[in-house]
Amino acid sequence: MRGLLSLRHSGSATDEALLAAAAQGDVRAFEALYDRYSRAVYSLALRMLRDAKAVEEVTQEVFLSVWRGGRDYDPRRGSARSWILALAHHKSVDAVRHQRLRAADRLSEEMTGETDVVGEAIRSVEGARVREALAALSEVQREAITLAYYQGYTQQEIADRLGLPLGTVKTRMRDGMLRLRILLGRSMQGEQT
Amino acid sequence: MTHGELKEDIAAYALDALAPEEARKVEAHLRACEECRSEVAALREVAGELASGAPMVEPPSALRARVLAAVRPTPPAVTLPRAWAVSLAGAAAAVLLILAGLTVSLQRERAALHARLAAQGQVLALLASPTAKTASLTGTVPAGVRFVYDPDRRRAALVVTDLRDPGREFVYQLWLIAGQQPESAGVFRPVPGQPIIVPVAADLARYQVVAITVERGPHGVPRPTATPILLAKI
Ligand SMILES: [Zn+2]
């Protein structure tokens, strides 16, 4: 009764079709999406948050948003995959900023540069393709993007932390992202076939 | 803010590196600007690639169970005029009248039509069945709640004619209990002044007790967290 769009072949259905079916209340389509993306979502949240309980909360929130908000997804604004991962990143960033507010002491330690946050962040990038692409950026671009994406800092926080004008950080971030787009572009297309 | 000024912030937006008020400004611009929208789409794909730079860790299987339990569909509550509900246990002829007046309250509008047809079908089959039985739920709160069930057809419906509002953040959750093992049969909220029916599809011969707890909404919980406020043996 529940499977309004009965996706018997959910194994081969596109992410977009699964998302559309889940938005209509199809639990099996949702389950298939969970099985495809829970690992990526969980791993990204774990990379950013490091606290198992917070990571589980973020993962659960992401998938409940996928379930409830799937109909907000607009294919003209990117793939379902990037939509889900953007949701995961967004919620992880919210959680990491919240964590930092609560642990103001740890923040001040990080901000004074006693720990090598950037170096650690870059060293722990695991996917070979992503690591190579990041390695091909200039050091300052890599630093800006890593601090933003994996550490959840705002561009203003990054400017403060590095003692740079905000405009410089914006430029580095933007140039870096455009460069990554070219570097990762070919493999992104390859993956979608 | 102009298109040119905002364009500078688009990479940061795709990286979630804007303060909330800056992000809102970008979003307002995106609603009006096709060019920036397609740039965000492209940069989101890039950001999505960065996600695979995180060391891959398998999430715990308990998390999967929890997430799936949270989205398990809620049986659509069927509301019907009070006068008809009074005669519910009575004449089968009234059944058709009741069904004609069914209205379905659903969170998901698009599913409403399918769910309504299915719910009506279930209730019709149940009420028309000569083997259907009724149990009144009793407990710690005043209530008019009956469980009509037909073990032969694996169909049941909870008929709620009187039950107070559980509170804003809460829902009632219906449980079927086999031995010591409660299984969720859905969540519902009473509709003030209107009886509702919660359809249930289950192998009713397996269960000995039907119970209702108050749980946190909107999806309920995989296991009861409170003692039942109402129950009945079946
Ligand atoms: Zn624009």
XYZ file of C-alpha atoms and ligand atoms in Angstrom:
428
model
C 0.000 0.000 0.000
C 2.837 2.370 0.853
C 5.011 2.033 -2.206
C 3.194 4.505 -4.395
C 5.894 4.298 -6.994
C 6.986 0.745 -6.688
C 10.640 0.754 -7.673
C 11.360 -2.896 -8.072
C 14.652 -2.101 -9.708
C 15.770 0.450 -7.167
C 19.275 -1.000 -7.582
C 19.539 0.545 -11.033
C 17.256 3.567 -10.571
C 18.956 6.949 -10.768
C 19.403 8.971 -7.588
C 17.010 11.525 -9.032
C 14.277 8.919 -9.605
C 14.748 7.557 -6.085
C 14.579 11.033 -4.612
C 11.389 11.800 -6.519
C 9.821 8.511 -5.385
C 10.878 9.083 -1.769
C 9.309 12.539 -1.920
C 6.038 10.766 -2.739
C 6.334 8.558 0.318
C 8.053 5.518 -1.194
C 9.916 3.951 1.717
C 11.860 1.498 -0.420
C 13.198 4.281 -2.619
C 14.241 6.108 0.528
C 15.911 2.970 1.832
C 17.864 2.645 -1.419
C 19.028 6.274 -1.090
C 20.061 5.623 2.496
C 22.106 2.636 1.425
C 23.777 4.628 -1.336
C 24.634 7.721 0.655
C 24.684 6.948 4.375
C 28.379 6.065 4.238
C 29.361 9.304 2.491
C 27.134 11.423 4.727
C 28.282 9.710 7.922
C 31.947 9.867 6.924
C 31.802 13.554 6.034
C 30.077 14.374 9.326
C 32.622 12.267 11.206
C 35.483 14.040 9.452
C 34.090 17.394 10.528
C 32.656 16.618 13.954
C 34.603 13.670 15.367
C 31.963 13.080 18.026
C 30.040 9.865 17.342
C 26.787 11.057 18.893
C 26.785 14.346 17.003
C 27.653 12.493 13.796
C 24.709 10.142 14.200
C 22.409 13.074 14.888
C 23.585 14.881 11.762
C 23.223 11.746 9.649
C 19.706 11.183 10.911
C 18.777 14.831 10.295
C 20.167 14.695 6.771
C 18.102 11.667 5.850
C 14.956 13.000 7.474
C 15.452 16.126 5.352
C 15.886 13.914 2.301
C 12.630 12.192 3.228
C 10.665 15.308 4.024
C 12.317 17.758 1.653
C 12.960 15.600 -1.392
C 10.323 17.483 -3.302
C 12.276 20.721 -2.794
C 15.055 19.215 -4.847
C 15.277 20.820 -8.274
C 17.255 18.827 -10.880
C 18.104 22.064 -12.700
C 20.144 23.071 -9.663
C 22.512 20.108 -9.686
C 22.575 16.345 -9.224
C 20.711 14.586 -6.426
C 24.080 13.387 -5.178
C 25.470 16.887 -4.754
C 22.169 17.984 -3.188
C 22.382 15.266 -0.533
C 26.071 15.890 0.119
C 25.466 19.649 0.322
C 22.735 18.958 2.873
C 25.179 16.788 4.831
C 27.850 19.474 4.684
C 25.467 22.222 5.671
C 24.223 20.363 8.735
C 27.744 19.320 9.701
C 28.894 22.942 9.470
C 26.008 24.027 11.694
C 26.934 21.350 14.215
C 30.669 22.100 14.135
C 30.054 25.815 14.662
C 27.790 24.951 17.550
C 30.480 22.686 19.020
C 32.996 25.508 18.766
C 30.717 27.932 20.562
C 30.426 25.479 23.419
C 34.144 24.772 23.503
C 35.404 28.349 23.346
C 38.632 27.374 25.101
C 39.551 24.878 22.463
C 38.723 27.431 19.795
C 41.108 30.022 21.174
C 43.834 27.394 21.273
C 43.178 26.518 17.645
C 42.948 30.126 16.616
C 46.322 30.995 18.101
C 47.773 28.381 15.788
C 49.143 26.072 18.445
C 47.758 23.135 16.564
C 48.418 22.672 12.877
C 44.778 22.640 11.779
C 45.458 23.199 8.087
C 48.239 20.669 7.860
C 46.185 18.095 9.694
C 43.159 18.785 7.531
C 45.115 18.373 4.303
C 46.967 15.256 5.438
C 43.750 13.525 6.353
C 42.158 13.972 2.916
C 41.711 10.417 1.859
C 40.236 10.075 -1.621
C 43.239 9.942 -3.935
C 41.483 11.903 -6.649
C 40.461 14.694 -4.293
C 43.884 14.747 -2.641
C 45.588 15.068 -6.021
C 43.232 17.830 -7.092
C 43.807 19.725 -3.832
C 47.553 19.226 -4.244
C 47.352 20.894 -7.657
C 46.010 24.107 -6.110
C 48.278 26.855 -4.897
C 49.036 26.552 -1.216
C 46.922 29.561 -0.277
C 43.930 28.338 -2.278
C 44.189 24.901 -0.697
C 44.385 26.450 2.748
C 41.264 28.575 2.247
C 39.192 25.733 0.821
C 40.323 23.199 3.400
C 39.594 25.483 6.326
C 36.177 26.245 4.890
C 35.048 22.823 3.730
C 36.575 20.392 6.202
C 36.810 22.637 9.264
C 33.622 24.626 8.758
C 35.122 28.089 9.189
C 33.450 31.106 7.593
C 35.415 33.222 5.141
C 35.566 35.956 7.792
C 36.973 33.551 10.393
C 39.548 32.381 7.887
C 40.561 35.975 7.119
C 40.902 36.705 10.863
C 42.820 33.540 11.486
C 45.284 34.084 8.649
C 45.503 37.845 9.201
C 44.364 38.564 5.632
C 41.884 41.034 4.151
C 38.479 39.395 3.577
C 38.677 40.182 -0.140
C 41.875 38.143 -0.454
C 40.227 35.106 1.140
C 37.213 35.450 -1.161
C 39.478 35.529 -4.195
C 41.495 32.514 -3.081
C 38.375 30.523 -2.359
C 36.783 31.408 -5.648
C 39.897 30.797 -7.771
C 40.498 27.554 -5.916
C 36.964 26.299 -6.498
C 37.072 27.177 -10.190
C 40.384 25.358 -10.494
C 38.995 22.300 -8.679
C 36.057 22.348 -11.019
C 38.421 21.922 -13.951
C 40.645 19.395 -12.186
C 37.740 17.251 -10.988
C 35.494 17.925 -13.969
C 36.628 15.056 -16.144
C 36.373 12.440 -13.417
C 32.995 13.801 -12.293
C 31.566 13.234 -15.746
C 33.195 9.810 -15.922
C 31.546 8.827 -12.676
C 28.058 9.710 -13.789
C 28.021 7.346 -16.763
C 23.745 43.948 -3.340
C 24.609 43.733 -6.995
C 25.160 40.652 -9.106
C 28.875 41.539 -9.288
C 29.257 41.826 -5.528
C 27.393 38.608 -4.876
C 29.312 36.672 -7.458
C 32.355 37.076 -5.215
C 30.576 35.194 -2.463
C 29.274 32.326 -4.519
C 32.217 29.993 -3.982
C 32.039 30.633 -0.246
C 28.302 29.987 -0.386
C 28.841 26.623 -2.086
C 31.384 25.775 0.646
C 28.977 26.853 3.423
C 31.598 29.415 4.412
C 29.261 32.369 4.804
C 27.741 33.658 8.011
C 23.977 32.952 8.070
C 22.973 36.532 7.205
C 25.371 36.592 4.237
C 24.028 33.246 3.051
C 20.490 34.639 3.164
C 21.508 37.546 0.944
C 22.986 35.147 -1.587
C 19.853 33.007 -1.505
C 17.682 36.045 -2.159
C 19.840 36.899 -5.172
C 19.758 33.296 -6.425
C 15.987 33.389 -6.647
C 16.320 36.191 -9.165
C 19.499 35.275 -11.053
C 19.716 32.301 -13.362
C 23.442 32.804 -14.015
C 24.377 32.619 -10.340
C 22.049 29.641 -9.839
C 23.822 27.600 -12.457
C 27.179 28.598 -11.021
C 26.099 27.424 -7.572
C 24.943 24.136 -9.128
C 28.369 23.609 -10.712
C 30.286 24.553 -7.553
C 28.039 22.293 -5.462
C 29.163 19.384 -7.623
C 32.751 20.324 -6.837
C 31.964 20.576 -3.126
C 30.291 17.162 -3.378
C 33.584 15.778 -4.662
C 35.352 17.214 -1.632
C 33.015 15.095 0.505
C 34.717 11.987 -0.836
C 37.979 13.319 0.590
C 36.707 12.308 4.039
C 38.004 8.923 5.249
C 35.181 6.474 4.596
C 33.681 4.933 7.708
C 30.747 2.526 7.738
C 27.855 3.962 9.788
C 26.493 1.711 12.567
C 23.627 -0.546 11.532
C 21.585 0.635 14.524
C 21.557 4.081 12.920
C 20.052 2.636 9.760
C 17.312 0.968 11.783
C 16.606 4.219 13.608
C 16.417 6.329 10.465
C 14.149 3.859 8.702
C 11.902 3.548 11.759
C 11.535 7.319 11.770
C 10.194 7.430 8.224
C 7.992 4.345 8.411
C 4.729 5.657 7.088
C 2.090 6.841 9.466
C -1.298 5.355 8.664
C -3.395 8.217 7.389
C -5.953 9.219 9.989
C -9.469 9.199 8.615
C -11.919 11.693 10.069
C -15.658 11.285 9.923
C -18.691 13.127 11.255
C -19.460 12.347 14.894
C -23.014 11.236 14.217
C -21.815 8.555 11.853
C -19.168 7.330 14.214
C -21.764 6.620 16.881
C -23.435 4.139 14.577
C -20.098 2.721 13.521
C -20.421 -0.558 15.361
C -23.975 -0.825 14.095
C -25.613 -1.283 10.744
C -23.455 -2.224 7.803
C -25.653 0.010 5.681
C -24.190 2.987 7.494
C -20.773 1.937 6.332
C -21.269 3.212 2.830
C -22.489 6.512 4.188
C -19.445 6.780 6.418
C -17.129 6.042 3.561
C -18.789 8.642 1.403
C -17.939 11.219 4.035
C -14.400 10.204 4.792
C -11.838 12.921 4.723
C -8.208 12.177 5.085
C -5.747 14.374 6.925
C -2.292 13.744 5.616
C 1.052 15.442 5.792
C 1.849 14.482 2.235
C -0.632 16.014 -0.129
C 0.495 14.066 -3.138
C 0.000 10.782 -1.321
C -3.440 11.826 -0.125
C -5.485 10.365 -2.928
C -3.772 6.978 -2.931
C -3.808 6.799 0.829
C -7.467 7.783 1.002
C -8.487 5.079 -1.412
C -6.420 2.496 0.416
C -7.704 3.613 3.814
C -11.300 3.569 2.644
C -10.805 0.139 1.165
C -9.370 -1.148 4.419
C -12.101 0.269 6.586
C -14.804 -0.912 4.222
C -13.445 -4.452 4.181
C -13.127 -4.416 7.940
C -16.544 -3.092 8.806
C -18.267 -5.299 6.281
C -16.645 -8.397 7.719
C -18.888 -10.648 9.830
C -15.808 -11.880 11.742
C -14.689 -8.420 12.912
C -14.385 -7.904 16.679
C -14.194 -4.789 18.847
C -12.106 -4.044 21.940
C -12.429 -0.850 23.986
C -9.145 0.615 25.206
C -9.060 1.732 28.820
C -6.384 3.207 31.041
C -5.263 6.335 32.807
C -7.127 8.927 30.758
C -10.795 9.335 29.866
C -11.164 8.287 26.261
C -13.444 6.891 23.635
C -11.091 4.624 21.726
C -12.007 1.290 20.154
C -9.936 -1.193 18.235
C -11.933 -2.956 15.527
C -10.093 -5.938 14.106
C -10.497 -8.894 11.870
C -7.820 -11.561 12.428
C -8.958 -13.467 9.344
C -8.340 -10.543 7.036
C -5.338 -9.109 8.824
C -7.053 -5.764 9.003
C -7.839 -3.498 11.902
C -8.717 0.098 12.611
C -8.404 2.222 15.683
C -11.549 4.311 16.067
C -10.919 7.401 18.170
C -14.071 9.294 19.125
C -12.742 11.077 22.185
C -9.153 11.698 23.214
C -7.516 14.871 24.488
C -4.775 16.658 22.573
C -1.383 15.123 23.469
C 0.374 18.532 23.402
C 2.112 20.381 20.620
C 5.312 18.367 20.434
C 3.675 14.994 20.951
C 1.703 12.332 19.133
C -0.163 9.224 20.167
C 1.554 6.051 19.063
C -0.302 2.788 18.611
C 1.455 -0.470 19.528
C 0.655 -4.074 18.813
C 2.231 -6.284 21.458
C 3.239 -9.908 20.892
C 4.522 -11.374 24.174
C 6.842 -8.682 25.517
C 7.554 -7.220 22.099
C 5.769 -3.965 21.134
C 5.618 -3.139 17.432
C 4.611 0.289 16.204
C 1.356 0.406 14.263
C 1.597 4.103 13.543
C 1.141 7.520 15.125
C -1.833 9.863 15.149
C -3.166 13.066 16.622
C -6.801 13.483 17.529
C -8.786 16.035 15.547
C -10.797 18.268 17.903
C -14.521 17.580 17.648
C -14.078 14.927 14.989
C -13.702 11.168 15.299
C -10.769 9.632 13.460
C -9.901 6.171 12.227
C -6.347 4.858 12.056
C -6.166 1.883 9.677
C -3.810 -0.963 10.591
C -2.591 -3.829 8.431
C -1.017 -6.649 10.448
C -1.258 -10.335 11.234
C -3.542 -9.768 14.201
C -3.517 -13.378 15.358
C 0.083 -12.758 16.519
C -0.741 -10.106 19.088
C -2.329 -10.240 22.512
C -2.478 -6.567 23.425
C -3.017 -3.245 21.721
C -1.712 -0.159 23.535
C -1.289 3.591 23.097
C 1.563 5.715 24.416
C 2.309 9.433 24.176
C 5.545 9.942 22.255
C 7.520 12.771 20.781
C 6.245 13.832 17.350
C 5.994 13.978 14.518
C 7.273 10.492 13.717
C 7.023 8.651 16.998
C 9.709 6.269 18.244
C 10.915 2.770 17.346
C 10.320 1.504 20.927
C 7.855 2.876 23.476
C 9.482 5.329 25.890
C 6.512 5.649 28.242
C 3.961 3.366 29.868
C 0.744 3.017 27.880
C -2.039 5.422 28.744
C -4.600 3.105 27.167
C -4.672 -0.579 26.364
C -6.891 -3.527 25.549
C -6.465 -7.272 25.235
C -7.319 -8.674 21.834
Zn 23.751 36.794 -10.192
